DNA sequence: TACAATTTTTAGATTAATCTAAATAATATT
DNA sequence: AATATTATTTAGATTAATCTAAAAATTGTA
């Protein structure tokens, strides 16, 4: 069969990512050009190519959706990306804010056998170092009933399970606050003025976290 | 600085590989086109590009040599390739005949930090699963006083340390004969007729190995 | 040395991926 | 509904990497 270039793979991943938020609605050209940091003209060009390869359903001016084949390719990339991130953090001891770019390259390594061996080697993880679910070999995601920390009411407890914002700046800031995955947080005060909140960390240290932080941090309510 | 494409990297590696055998003599266009499985015209094209980037010294009709920069790039690729092979064999339990193609892809992963962490993680290996030396971070190779098994005289002993032929077919055949790295061989008979030899394996099993095998297997004399 | 054979380069085309600028379609606004 | 705005596509160029065919240079040989 015709093989898929790195660039085509990246477009599929971008479309998949946008489609996640858009819940099935067709993804439009501009959204893709923003995600891919390229021009709309380049996107149109690529959409024609992807369509010819039956990786997307595409109608002029009407946006795109992934075909089964395109969706499978995208979830495989996500699986590979997240498994490599686990490898980099668990085995090579990189921190969670350093691994994204390396995983962007590693996800394009072809061999399916390699990925599955890596998966076993890593102990069949369900989540990556940022708390994002790792799809299984068939492309199925494990979902969690998570909510932004901002949604917790006074007195409620939660376990930190993920982030909305994946930027290195945010991740490093969380490290400074010791707000890493698995930490237990309890809301002990809420300030309406700037929507910040006071929390305790693992029933111990107290912190004030801004609205921005509490909105970008996912917890599982206890 | 201008960055180097995967293709350019592959050309540099090919030139490096040919230059190893040619011992410093300029590498000619045809040799590269054979190694790269491409046309001489494409090679000439690429040589102009590599020359412009100061990765090779190139004079029309006179062949090429690597510049310091080009040589460093090539040895880094070799280092990465061989370290990834160690990873695939030692950690993911692939066999030595399966890892080449995967390593061809993995060697292009950029991060130098990743390679050095991998190196530590693997226990700072000096040789890859085929017995080839892994250059250090500065590009220095560890050499061994090795010889083809064919050179051993009657009664001489050697330890299998490497292969000349890296083909999967040869490697699989060696596995069948239990002639893996580290095996001790003793020449107990030599047949002039077809230049085959009878050996004992680890002082035990007897085998007859063909000229072709004994020429493609490196041993360290004891 | 001169001719033949080989090697290498040049010329001109092709494909993937990109760009800018202009044209067209869809959507929003008065 | 007509017009303005925004989104998308088309047209035409560019660059990297490749090819085939032809030309030029080098090497081998009679």
Tab-separated table of C-alpha atoms (C1' of nucleotides) in Angstrom:
chain	number	residue	atom	x	y	z
A	1	UNK	CA	0.000	0.000	0.000
A	2	UNK	CA	1.021	3.594	-0.377
A	3	UNK	CA	2.933	4.685	2.665
A	4	UNK	CA	2.344	7.812	4.692
A	5	UNK	CA	4.980	10.530	5.045
A	6	UNK	CA	5.947	12.125	8.334
A	7	UNK	CA	4.244	15.316	7.237
A	8	UNK	CA	1.039	13.522	6.332
A	9	UNK	CA	1.155	11.774	9.699
A	10	UNK	CA	1.495	15.117	11.440
A	11	UNK	CA	-1.530	16.498	9.618
A	12	UNK	CA	-3.581	13.443	10.610
A	13	UNK	CA	-2.545	13.894	14.218
A	14	UNK	CA	-3.485	17.584	14.082
A	15	UNK	CA	-6.896	16.756	12.631
A	16	UNK	CA	-7.413	14.093	15.274
A	17	UNK	CA	-6.485	16.525	18.041
A	18	UNK	CA	-8.863	19.218	16.832
A	19	UNK	CA	-11.657	16.688	16.218
A	20	UNK	CA	-11.389	15.558	19.843
A	21	UNK	CA	-12.503	18.976	21.048
A	22	UNK	CA	-14.991	19.489	18.227
A	23	UNK	CA	-16.711	16.211	19.000
A	24	UNK	CA	-17.148	14.841	15.529
A	25	UNK	CA	-17.929	18.103	13.731
A	26	UNK	CA	-15.857	18.513	10.570
A	27	UNK	CA	-12.502	20.172	11.165
A	28	UNK	CA	-11.941	23.315	9.131
A	29	UNK	CA	-8.907	24.416	7.191
A	30	UNK	CA	-7.982	27.357	9.379
A	31	UNK	CA	-7.974	25.307	12.560
A	32	UNK	CA	-5.521	22.919	10.915
A	33	UNK	CA	-3.304	25.710	9.607
A	34	UNK	CA	-3.118	27.156	13.134
A	35	UNK	CA	-2.332	23.789	14.697
A	36	UNK	CA	0.289	23.015	12.026
A	37	UNK	CA	1.724	26.547	12.079
A	38	UNK	CA	1.412	26.789	8.306
A	39	UNK	CA	-0.734	28.583	5.732
A	40	UNK	CA	-4.299	27.715	4.775
A	41	UNK	CA	-3.131	27.211	1.198
A	42	UNK	CA	-0.678	24.537	2.270
A	43	UNK	CA	-3.417	22.850	4.235
A	44	UNK	CA	-5.791	22.757	1.273
A	45	UNK	CA	-3.008	21.227	-0.751
A	46	UNK	CA	-2.403	18.551	1.838
A	47	UNK	CA	-6.115	17.855	2.304
A	48	UNK	CA	-6.352	16.965	-1.359
A	49	UNK	CA	-3.449	14.589	-0.942
A	50	UNK	CA	-4.836	12.966	2.212
A	51	UNK	CA	-8.221	12.644	0.578
A	52	UNK	CA	-6.740	10.909	-2.458
A	53	UNK	CA	-5.108	8.430	-0.071
A	54	UNK	CA	-8.466	7.864	1.631
A	55	UNK	CA	-7.196	9.038	4.995
A	56	UNK	CA	-9.817	11.782	5.311
A	57	UNK	CA	-13.293	12.620	4.058
A	58	UNK	CA	-12.976	16.006	2.435
A	59	UNK	CA	-15.402	18.284	0.661
A	60	UNK	CA	-14.343	21.700	-0.531
A	61	UNK	CA	-15.259	24.445	1.927
A	62	UNK	CA	-16.887	21.905	4.242
A	63	UNK	CA	-13.985	20.719	6.366
A	64	UNK	CA	-12.690	17.222	6.980
A	65	UNK	CA	-13.214	14.140	9.114
A	66	UNK	CA	-10.871	11.183	9.443
A	67	UNK	CA	-11.672	7.928	7.684
A	68	UNK	CA	-11.285	4.656	9.614
A	69	UNK	CA	-7.837	4.319	8.091
A	70	UNK	CA	-6.914	7.916	8.938
A	71	UNK	CA	-8.224	7.575	12.476
A	72	UNK	CA	-6.273	4.398	13.039
A	73	UNK	CA	-3.104	6.072	11.832
A	74	UNK	CA	-3.699	9.011	14.161
A	75	UNK	CA	-4.354	6.914	17.265
A	76	UNK	CA	-1.294	4.790	16.518
A	77	UNK	CA	0.758	7.956	16.490
A	78	UNK	CA	-0.739	9.055	19.793
A	79	UNK	CA	0.000	5.623	21.248
A	80	UNK	CA	3.583	5.754	20.088
A	81	UNK	CA	4.085	9.333	21.254
A	82	UNK	CA	2.820	8.634	24.745
A	83	UNK	CA	4.651	5.334	25.142
A	84	UNK	CA	7.926	6.973	24.154
A	85	UNK	CA	7.217	9.719	26.693
A	86	UNK	CA	6.823	7.069	29.383
A	87	UNK	CA	10.131	5.547	28.279
A	88	UNK	CA	11.930	8.881	28.423
A	89	UNK	CA	10.616	9.704	31.881
A	90	UNK	CA	10.623	6.271	33.524
A	91	UNK	CA	13.772	4.819	32.034
A	92	UNK	CA	15.934	7.767	31.002
A	93	UNK	CA	14.784	10.021	33.844
A	94	UNK	CA	13.839	13.048	31.810
A	95	UNK	CA	11.311	15.336	33.461
A	96	UNK	CA	7.785	15.709	32.110
A	97	UNK	CA	8.504	19.127	30.623
A	98	UNK	CA	11.415	17.867	28.481
A	99	UNK	CA	9.971	14.937	26.596
A	100	UNK	CA	7.507	16.358	24.102
A	101	UNK	CA	9.848	17.248	21.259
A	102	UNK	CA	11.742	13.976	21.442
A	103	UNK	CA	8.480	12.034	21.404
A	104	UNK	CA	7.376	14.057	18.363
A	105	UNK	CA	10.287	12.494	16.509
A	106	UNK	CA	10.098	9.037	18.038
A	107	UNK	CA	6.404	8.632	17.219
A	108	UNK	CA	7.304	8.363	13.530
A	109	UNK	CA	9.406	5.233	13.970
A	110	UNK	CA	7.572	2.662	11.887
A	111	UNK	CA	7.804	-0.790	13.429
A	112	UNK	CA	4.600	-1.852	15.135
A	113	UNK	CA	6.491	-4.718	16.730
A	114	UNK	CA	8.811	-2.188	18.354
A	115	UNK	CA	5.910	-0.262	19.888
A	116	UNK	CA	4.296	-3.381	21.290
A	117	UNK	CA	7.564	-4.570	22.786
A	118	UNK	CA	8.120	-1.147	24.267
A	119	UNK	CA	4.612	-1.295	25.722
A	120	UNK	CA	5.378	-4.595	27.477
A	121	UNK	CA	8.790	-3.385	28.556
A	122	UNK	CA	7.221	-0.349	30.215
A	123	UNK	CA	4.718	-2.515	32.103
A	124	UNK	CA	1.704	-1.843	29.871
A	125	UNK	CA	1.067	1.701	31.101
A	126	UNK	CA	-2.405	3.249	30.718
A	127	UNK	CA	-1.314	6.882	31.064
A	128	UNK	CA	1.636	8.972	29.967
A	129	UNK	CA	3.755	11.241	32.225
A	130	UNK	CA	1.237	14.094	31.802
A	131	UNK	CA	-1.681	11.884	32.770
A	132	UNK	CA	-2.969	11.546	29.206
A	133	UNK	CA	-4.457	8.150	28.347
A	134	UNK	CA	-2.468	5.816	26.096
A	135	UNK	CA	-4.749	4.165	23.534
A	136	UNK	CA	-4.412	0.384	23.315
A	137	UNK	CA	-3.198	-1.387	20.175
A	138	UNK	CA	-6.740	-1.189	18.769
A	139	UNK	CA	-7.005	2.554	19.403
A	140	UNK	CA	-9.279	2.472	22.461
A	141	UNK	CA	-8.712	5.103	25.146
A	142	UNK	CA	-9.259	4.634	28.871
A	143	UNK	CA	-11.288	7.551	30.140
A	144	UNK	CA	-11.257	8.954	33.630
A	145	UNK	CA	-13.854	11.061	35.419
A	146	UNK	CA	-11.582	14.043	35.814
A	147	UNK	CA	-12.353	17.716	36.404
A	148	UNK	CA	-10.317	20.915	36.575
A	149	UNK	CA	-9.153	21.678	40.109
A	150	UNK	CA	-11.131	24.920	39.709
A	151	UNK	CA	-14.360	22.909	39.858
A	152	UNK	CA	-13.724	21.559	43.365
A	153	UNK	CA	-15.870	23.066	46.085
A	154	UNK	CA	-14.678	24.151	49.495
A	155	UNK	CA	-13.544	21.137	51.522
A	156	UNK	CA	-13.451	18.760	48.549
A	157	UNK	CA	-10.423	16.548	47.948
A	158	UNK	CA	-8.899	15.403	44.691
A	159	UNK	CA	-5.906	13.563	43.277
A	160	UNK	CA	-3.912	15.333	40.573
A	161	UNK	CA	-4.244	13.186	37.441
A	162	UNK	CA	-3.459	15.396	34.483
A	163	UNK	CA	-2.944	18.769	32.853
A	164	UNK	CA	-4.815	20.795	30.281
A	165	UNK	CA	-1.870	23.026	29.427
A	166	UNK	CA	1.153	20.952	28.343
A	167	UNK	CA	3.620	23.828	28.088
A	168	UNK	CA	7.031	23.388	29.679
A	169	UNK	CA	6.478	26.637	31.597
A	170	UNK	CA	3.334	25.318	33.252
A	171	UNK	CA	4.825	21.894	33.967
A	172	UNK	CA	7.924	23.431	35.534
A	173	UNK	CA	5.765	25.717	37.643
A	174	UNK	CA	3.778	22.703	38.882
A	175	UNK	CA	7.061	21.028	39.832
A	176	UNK	CA	7.982	24.080	41.876
A	177	UNK	CA	4.642	23.878	43.672
A	178	UNK	CA	5.136	20.098	44.106
A	179	UNK	CA	1.844	19.645	42.295
A	180	UNK	CA	2.861	16.479	40.454
A	181	UNK	CA	0.661	13.594	39.348
A	182	UNK	CA	-0.663	11.660	42.308
A	183	UNK	CA	-0.572	14.585	44.718
A	184	UNK	CA	-3.634	14.924	46.934
A	185	UNK	CA	-5.153	18.372	47.129
A	186	UNK	CA	-7.892	19.735	49.416
A	187	UNK	CA	-9.596	23.067	48.823
A	188	UNK	CA	-9.531	24.912	52.108
A	189	UNK	CA	-10.449	28.421	50.934
A	190	UNK	CA	-11.746	30.079	47.758
A	191	UNK	CA	-11.223	33.741	46.946
A	192	UNK	CA	-13.937	35.210	44.763
A	193	UNK	CA	-11.907	38.327	44.082
A	194	UNK	CA	-9.454	36.723	41.624
A	195	UNK	CA	-10.862	33.193	41.670
A	196	UNK	CA	-7.718	31.840	43.288
A	197	UNK	CA	-7.909	29.140	45.949
A	198	UNK	CA	-5.997	27.981	48.968
A	199	UNK	CA	-5.248	24.261	49.034
A	200	UNK	CA	-3.368	21.773	51.151
A	201	UNK	CA	-0.978	19.417	49.445
A	202	UNK	CA	-1.059	15.806	50.648
A	203	UNK	CA	-2.818	17.082	53.789
A	204	UNK	CA	0.262	19.106	54.634
A	205	UNK	CA	1.750	22.135	52.862
A	206	UNK	CA	-0.571	25.053	52.106
A	207	UNK	CA	-0.556	26.904	48.792
A	208	UNK	CA	-2.493	29.569	47.049
A	209	UNK	CA	-3.036	28.678	43.393
A	210	UNK	CA	-4.235	31.113	40.754
A	211	UNK	CA	-7.329	30.674	38.604
A	212	UNK	CA	-5.058	29.917	35.663
A	213	UNK	CA	-3.384	27.063	37.505
A	214	UNK	CA	-6.594	25.563	38.909
A	215	UNK	CA	-8.200	25.620	35.458
A	216	UNK	CA	-5.271	23.852	33.814
A	217	UNK	CA	-4.884	21.084	36.358
A	218	UNK	CA	-7.112	18.000	36.298
A	219	UNK	CA	-8.043	16.136	39.446
A	220	UNK	CA	-10.064	13.061	40.183
A	221	UNK	CA	-12.548	13.855	42.965
A	222	UNK	CA	-12.412	11.726	46.065
B	1	UNK	CA	23.328	26.850	11.910
B	2	UNK	CA	21.882	25.153	8.881
B	3	UNK	CA	20.503	21.799	9.866
B	4	UNK	CA	21.118	18.519	8.121
B	5	UNK	CA	18.308	16.472	6.556
B	6	UNK	CA	17.868	12.747	7.042
B	7	UNK	CA	18.916	12.205	3.446
B	8	UNK	CA	22.045	14.272	3.849
B	9	UNK	CA	22.839	12.346	7.010
B	10	UNK	CA	22.475	9.079	5.122
B	11	UNK	CA	24.871	10.257	2.432
B	12	UNK	CA	27.425	11.247	5.063
B	13	UNK	CA	27.108	7.855	6.686
B	14	UNK	CA	27.576	6.143	3.314
B	15	UNK	CA	30.673	8.194	2.573
B	16	UNK	CA	32.041	7.422	6.037
B	17	UNK	CA	31.424	3.714	5.550
B	18	UNK	CA	33.161	3.601	2.175
B	19	UNK	CA	36.036	5.767	3.410
B	20	UNK	CA	36.682	3.257	6.232
B	21	UNK	CA	37.597	0.583	3.697
B	22	UNK	CA	39.352	2.984	1.344
B	23	UNK	CA	41.581	4.236	4.128
B	24	UNK	CA	41.438	7.943	3.480
B	25	UNK	CA	41.435	7.842	-0.319
B	26	UNK	CA	38.743	10.064	-1.789
B	27	UNK	CA	35.404	8.300	-2.190
B	28	UNK	CA	34.077	8.297	-5.731
B	29	UNK	CA	30.588	9.011	-6.991
B	30	UNK	CA	29.789	5.518	-8.213
B	31	UNK	CA	30.695	3.907	-4.902
B	32	UNK	CA	28.264	6.258	-3.184
B	33	UNK	CA	25.504	5.637	-5.715
B	34	UNK	CA	25.885	1.889	-5.155
B	35	UNK	CA	25.837	2.236	-1.382
B	36	UNK	CA	22.836	4.585	-1.504
B	37	UNK	CA	21.034	2.538	-4.166
B	38	UNK	CA	20.540	5.625	-6.295
B	39	UNK	CA	21.866	7.111	-9.545
B	40	UNK	CA	25.226	8.785	-10.017
B	41	UNK	CA	23.417	11.946	-11.103
B	42	UNK	CA	21.573	12.161	-7.790
B	43	UNK	CA	24.844	11.686	-5.977
B	44	UNK	CA	26.552	14.520	-7.875
B	45	UNK	CA	23.604	16.715	-6.985
B	46	UNK	CA	23.869	15.842	-3.328
B	47	UNK	CA	27.648	16.242	-3.295
B	48	UNK	CA	27.221	19.834	-4.395
B	49	UNK	CA	24.770	20.401	-1.576
B	50	UNK	CA	26.968	18.739	1.058
B	51	UNK	CA	29.955	20.698	-0.204
B	52	UNK	CA	28.086	23.986	0.092
B	53	UNK	CA	27.295	23.076	3.691
B	54	UNK	CA	30.977	22.309	4.315
B	55	UNK	CA	30.297	18.710	5.250
B	56	UNK	CA	32.573	17.308	2.552
B	57	UNK	CA	35.598	18.344	0.502
B	58	UNK	CA	34.548	17.902	-3.090
B	59	UNK	CA	36.287	18.487	-6.373
B	60	UNK	CA	34.598	17.584	-9.631
B	61	UNK	CA	35.674	14.191	-10.954
B	62	UNK	CA	38.013	13.734	-7.981
B	63	UNK	CA	35.760	12.249	-5.344
B	64	UNK	CA	35.072	13.399	-1.808
B	65	UNK	CA	36.390	13.263	1.733
B	66	UNK	CA	34.534	14.263	4.877
B	67	UNK	CA	35.336	17.563	6.584
B	68	UNK	CA	35.741	17.609	10.374
B	69	UNK	CA	32.110	18.653	10.627
B	70	UNK	CA	30.979	15.942	8.201
B	71	UNK	CA	33.024	13.298	9.960
B	72	UNK	CA	31.623	14.267	13.339
B	73	UNK	CA	28.094	14.038	11.992
B	74	UNK	CA	28.801	10.590	10.534
B	75	UNK	CA	30.335	9.151	13.703
B	76	UNK	CA	27.464	10.534	15.765
B	77	UNK	CA	25.076	8.656	13.501
B	78	UNK	CA	27.098	5.479	13.893
B	79	UNK	CA	27.086	5.974	17.667
B	80	UNK	CA	23.333	6.438	17.723
B	81	UNK	CA	22.680	3.530	15.378
B	82	UNK	CA	24.725	1.098	17.437
B	83	UNK	CA	23.410	2.285	20.802
B	84	UNK	CA	19.830	1.866	19.622
B	85	UNK	CA	20.723	-1.625	18.414
B	86	UNK	CA	21.977	-2.454	21.894
B	87	UNK	CA	18.719	-1.130	23.320
B	88	UNK	CA	16.602	-3.207	20.959
B	89	UNK	CA	18.508	-6.393	21.701
B	90	UNK	CA	19.263	-5.963	25.420
B	91	UNK	CA	16.048	-4.323	26.554
B	92	UNK	CA	13.388	-5.262	24.021
B	93	UNK	CA	14.843	-8.716	23.295
B	94	UNK	CA	14.982	-8.481	19.538
B	95	UNK	CA	17.512	-10.774	17.898
B	96	UNK	CA	20.611	-9.418	16.184
B	97	UNK	CA	19.214	-10.039	12.713
B	98	UNK	CA	16.079	-7.926	13.307
B	99	UNK	CA	17.431	-4.610	14.541
B	100	UNK	CA	19.127	-2.972	11.590
B	101	UNK	CA	16.147	-1.316	9.914
B	102	UNK	CA	14.726	0.023	13.163
B	103	UNK	CA	18.112	1.461	14.096
B	104	UNK	CA	18.307	3.099	10.655
B	105	UNK	CA	15.291	5.135	11.657
B	106	UNK	CA	16.199	5.687	15.293
B	107	UNK	CA	19.655	7.019	14.453
B	108	UNK	CA	18.053	10.170	13.055
B	109	UNK	CA	16.467	11.189	16.357
B	110	UNK	CA	18.104	14.520	17.093
B	111	UNK	CA	18.612	15.002	20.808
B	112	UNK	CA	22.216	14.507	21.887
B	113	UNK	CA	21.042	14.439	25.496
B	114	UNK	CA	18.829	11.462	24.653
B	115	UNK	CA	21.737	9.507	23.171
B	116	UNK	CA	23.970	10.141	26.159
B	117	UNK	CA	21.261	9.127	28.602
B	118	UNK	CA	20.616	6.018	26.553
B	119	UNK	CA	24.343	5.283	26.676
B	120	UNK	CA	24.347	5.449	30.479
B	121	UNK	CA	21.108	3.495	30.709
B	122	UNK	CA	22.639	0.700	28.652
B	123	UNK	CA	25.718	0.556	30.884
B	124	UNK	CA	28.099	2.420	28.584
B	125	UNK	CA	28.548	-0.396	26.065
B	126	UNK	CA	31.651	-0.475	23.858
B	127	UNK	CA	30.241	-2.807	21.189
B	128	UNK	CA	26.911	-3.346	19.509
B	129	UNK	CA	25.067	-6.695	19.160
B	130	UNK	CA	27.090	-7.523	16.023
B	131	UNK	CA	30.383	-6.817	17.761
B	132	UNK	CA	30.928	-3.494	15.997
B	133	UNK	CA	32.580	-0.810	18.138
B	134	UNK	CA	30.451	2.068	19.390
B	135	UNK	CA	32.330	5.362	19.031
B	136	UNK	CA	32.391	7.491	22.190
B	137	UNK	CA	30.766	10.923	22.363
B	138	UNK	CA	33.900	12.432	20.768
B	139	UNK	CA	33.856	9.964	17.890
B	140	UNK	CA	36.709	7.695	18.992
B	141	UNK	CA	36.410	3.999	18.237
B	142	UNK	CA	37.784	1.178	20.367
B	143	UNK	CA	39.705	-1.174	18.121
B	144	UNK	CA	40.217	-4.852	18.674
B	145	UNK	CA	42.863	-7.160	17.230
B	146	UNK	CA	40.396	-9.319	15.401
B	147	UNK	CA	40.834	-11.649	12.432
B	148	UNK	CA	38.540	-13.742	10.245
B	149	UNK	CA	38.079	-17.246	11.611
B	150	UNK	CA	39.528	-18.362	8.260
B	151	UNK	CA	42.952	-17.054	9.359
B	152	UNK	CA	43.228	-19.353	12.379
B	153	UNK	CA	45.725	-22.191	12.010
B	154	UNK	CA	45.160	-25.745	13.044
B	155	UNK	CA	44.836	-26.013	16.805
B	156	UNK	CA	44.396	-22.274	17.368
B	157	UNK	CA	41.584	-20.958	19.570
B	158	UNK	CA	39.535	-17.809	19.226
B	159	UNK	CA	36.518	-16.030	20.698
B	160	UNK	CA	33.811	-14.930	18.278
B	161	UNK	CA	33.711	-11.125	18.460
B	162	UNK	CA	32.062	-9.878	15.295
B	163	UNK	CA	30.839	-10.358	11.749
B	164	UNK	CA	31.883	-9.048	8.378
B	165	UNK	CA	28.589	-9.854	6.678
B	166	UNK	CA	25.672	-8.203	8.512
B	167	UNK	CA	22.884	-9.806	6.476
B	168	UNK	CA	19.954	-11.321	8.352
B	169	UNK	CA	20.512	-14.573	6.455
B	170	UNK	CA	24.079	-14.913	7.738
B	171	UNK	CA	23.166	-13.896	11.291
B	172	UNK	CA	20.324	-16.395	11.418
B	173	UNK	CA	22.595	-19.099	10.091
B	174	UNK	CA	25.123	-18.322	12.830
B	175	UNK	CA	22.347	-18.639	15.404
B	176	UNK	CA	21.538	-22.086	14.047
B	177	UNK	CA	25.181	-23.077	14.408
B	178	UNK	CA	25.233	-21.525	17.911
B	179	UNK	CA	28.086	-19.345	16.708
B	180	UNK	CA	27.064	-16.268	18.683
B	181	UNK	CA	29.300	-13.546	20.091
B	182	UNK	CA	31.439	-14.853	22.908
B	183	UNK	CA	31.537	-18.432	21.653
B	184	UNK	CA	34.947	-20.101	21.841
B	185	UNK	CA	36.082	-21.892	18.704
B	186	UNK	CA	39.057	-24.181	18.139
B	187	UNK	CA	40.229	-25.232	14.697
B	188	UNK	CA	40.643	-29.012	14.787
B	189	UNK	CA	40.881	-29.731	11.065
B	190	UNK	CA	41.286	-27.804	7.812
B	191	UNK	CA	40.186	-29.095	4.421
B	192	UNK	CA	42.201	-27.740	1.541
B	193	UNK	CA	39.720	-29.052	-1.011
B	194	UNK	CA	37.004	-26.434	-0.368
B	195	UNK	CA	38.782	-24.423	2.340
B	196	UNK	CA	36.222	-25.452	4.932
B	197	UNK	CA	37.288	-26.244	8.490
B	198	UNK	CA	36.218	-28.408	11.383
B	199	UNK	CA	35.921	-26.585	14.694
B	200	UNK	CA	34.829	-27.295	18.226
B	201	UNK	CA	32.389	-24.912	19.863
B	202	UNK	CA	33.150	-24.025	23.483
B	203	UNK	CA	35.380	-27.100	23.598
B	204	UNK	CA	32.371	-29.288	22.970
B	205	UNK	CA	30.205	-29.580	19.839
B	206	UNK	CA	31.948	-30.159	16.526
B	207	UNK	CA	31.006	-28.351	13.316
B	208	UNK	CA	32.215	-28.040	9.810
B	209	UNK	CA	32.065	-24.455	8.629
B	210	UNK	CA	32.373	-23.359	5.013
B	211	UNK	CA	34.955	-20.949	3.671
B	212	UNK	CA	32.220	-18.336	3.327
B	213	UNK	CA	31.312	-18.586	6.995
B	214	UNK	CA	34.886	-18.577	8.271
B	215	UNK	CA	35.708	-15.524	6.188
B	216	UNK	CA	32.731	-13.568	7.460
B	217	UNK	CA	33.212	-14.301	11.127
B	218	UNK	CA	35.713	-12.352	13.238
B	219	UNK	CA	37.496	-13.915	16.173
B	220	UNK	CA	39.965	-12.660	18.717
B	221	UNK	CA	42.874	-15.092	18.918
B	222	UNK	CA	43.671	-16.592	22.280
C	1	DT	C1'	49.207	8.543	-28.582
C	2	DA	C1'	44.657	7.574	-30.007
C	3	DC	C1'	40.559	5.111	-29.368
C	4	DA	C1'	37.401	2.717	-26.354
C	5	DA	C1'	35.319	2.107	-22.067
C	6	DT	C1'	34.062	3.891	-17.848
C	7	DT	C1'	32.922	7.445	-14.687
C	8	DT	C1'	31.072	11.677	-13.707
C	9	DT	C1'	28.616	15.737	-14.582
C	10	DT	C1'	25.057	18.629	-16.783
C	11	DA	C1'	20.503	19.540	-18.563
C	12	DG	C1'	15.913	19.196	-18.089
C	13	DA	C1'	11.775	16.966	-15.767
C	14	DT	C1'	9.153	15.277	-11.805
C	15	DT	C1'	7.122	15.040	-7.066
C	16	DA	C1'	6.199	16.502	-2.248
C	17	DA	C1'	5.754	20.225	0.496
C	18	DT	C1'	5.772	24.694	1.003
C	19	DC	C1'	4.925	29.841	0.109
C	20	DT	C1'	2.473	34.556	-1.507
C	21	DA	C1'	-1.031	36.794	-3.841
C	22	DA	C1'	-5.334	36.712	-6.059
C	23	DA	C1'	-9.883	34.757	-6.707
C	24	DT	C1'	-13.929	32.609	-5.016
C	25	DA	C1'	-17.235	30.881	-1.583
C	26	DA	C1'	-19.485	31.139	2.802
C	27	DT	C1'	-20.989	33.709	6.670
C	28	DA	C1'	-22.230	37.851	9.198
C	29	DT	C1'	-24.080	42.480	9.325
C	30	DT	C1'	-26.687	46.348	8.237
D	1	DA	C1'	-31.152	41.510	0.009
D	2	DA	C1'	-26.938	43.822	-0.544
D	3	DT	C1'	-22.613	44.443	1.281
D	4	DA	C1'	-18.708	43.508	4.181
D	5	DT	C1'	-15.928	40.183	6.386
D	6	DT	C1'	-13.888	35.908	6.897
D	7	DA	C1'	-12.580	31.384	5.262
D	8	DT	C1'	-11.027	28.684	1.691
D	9	DT	C1'	-9.267	27.572	-2.643
D	10	DT	C1'	-6.586	28.346	-6.897
D	11	DA	C1'	-2.635	29.933	-9.490
D	12	DG	C1'	1.965	30.262	-9.888
D	13	DA	C1'	6.699	29.923	-7.726
D	14	DT	C1'	10.262	27.747	-4.890
D	15	DT	C1'	13.207	24.116	-2.780
D	16	DA	C1'	14.893	19.379	-1.808
D	17	DA	C1'	15.467	15.164	-3.703
D	18	DT	C1'	14.989	12.419	-7.217
D	19	DC	C1'	15.096	10.632	-12.208
D	20	DT	C1'	16.617	9.822	-17.484
D	21	DA	C1'	19.310	10.973	-21.270
D	22	DA	C1'	23.086	13.317	-23.159
D	23	DA	C1'	27.567	15.495	-22.763
D	24	DA	C1'	32.087	15.786	-20.916
D	25	DA	C1'	36.054	14.123	-18.402
D	26	DT	C1'	38.957	10.487	-16.942
D	27	DT	C1'	41.076	6.089	-17.281
D	28	DG	C1'	42.474	1.898	-19.616
D	29	DT	C1'	44.319	-0.306	-23.587
D	30	DA	C1'	45.985	-1.373	-28.109
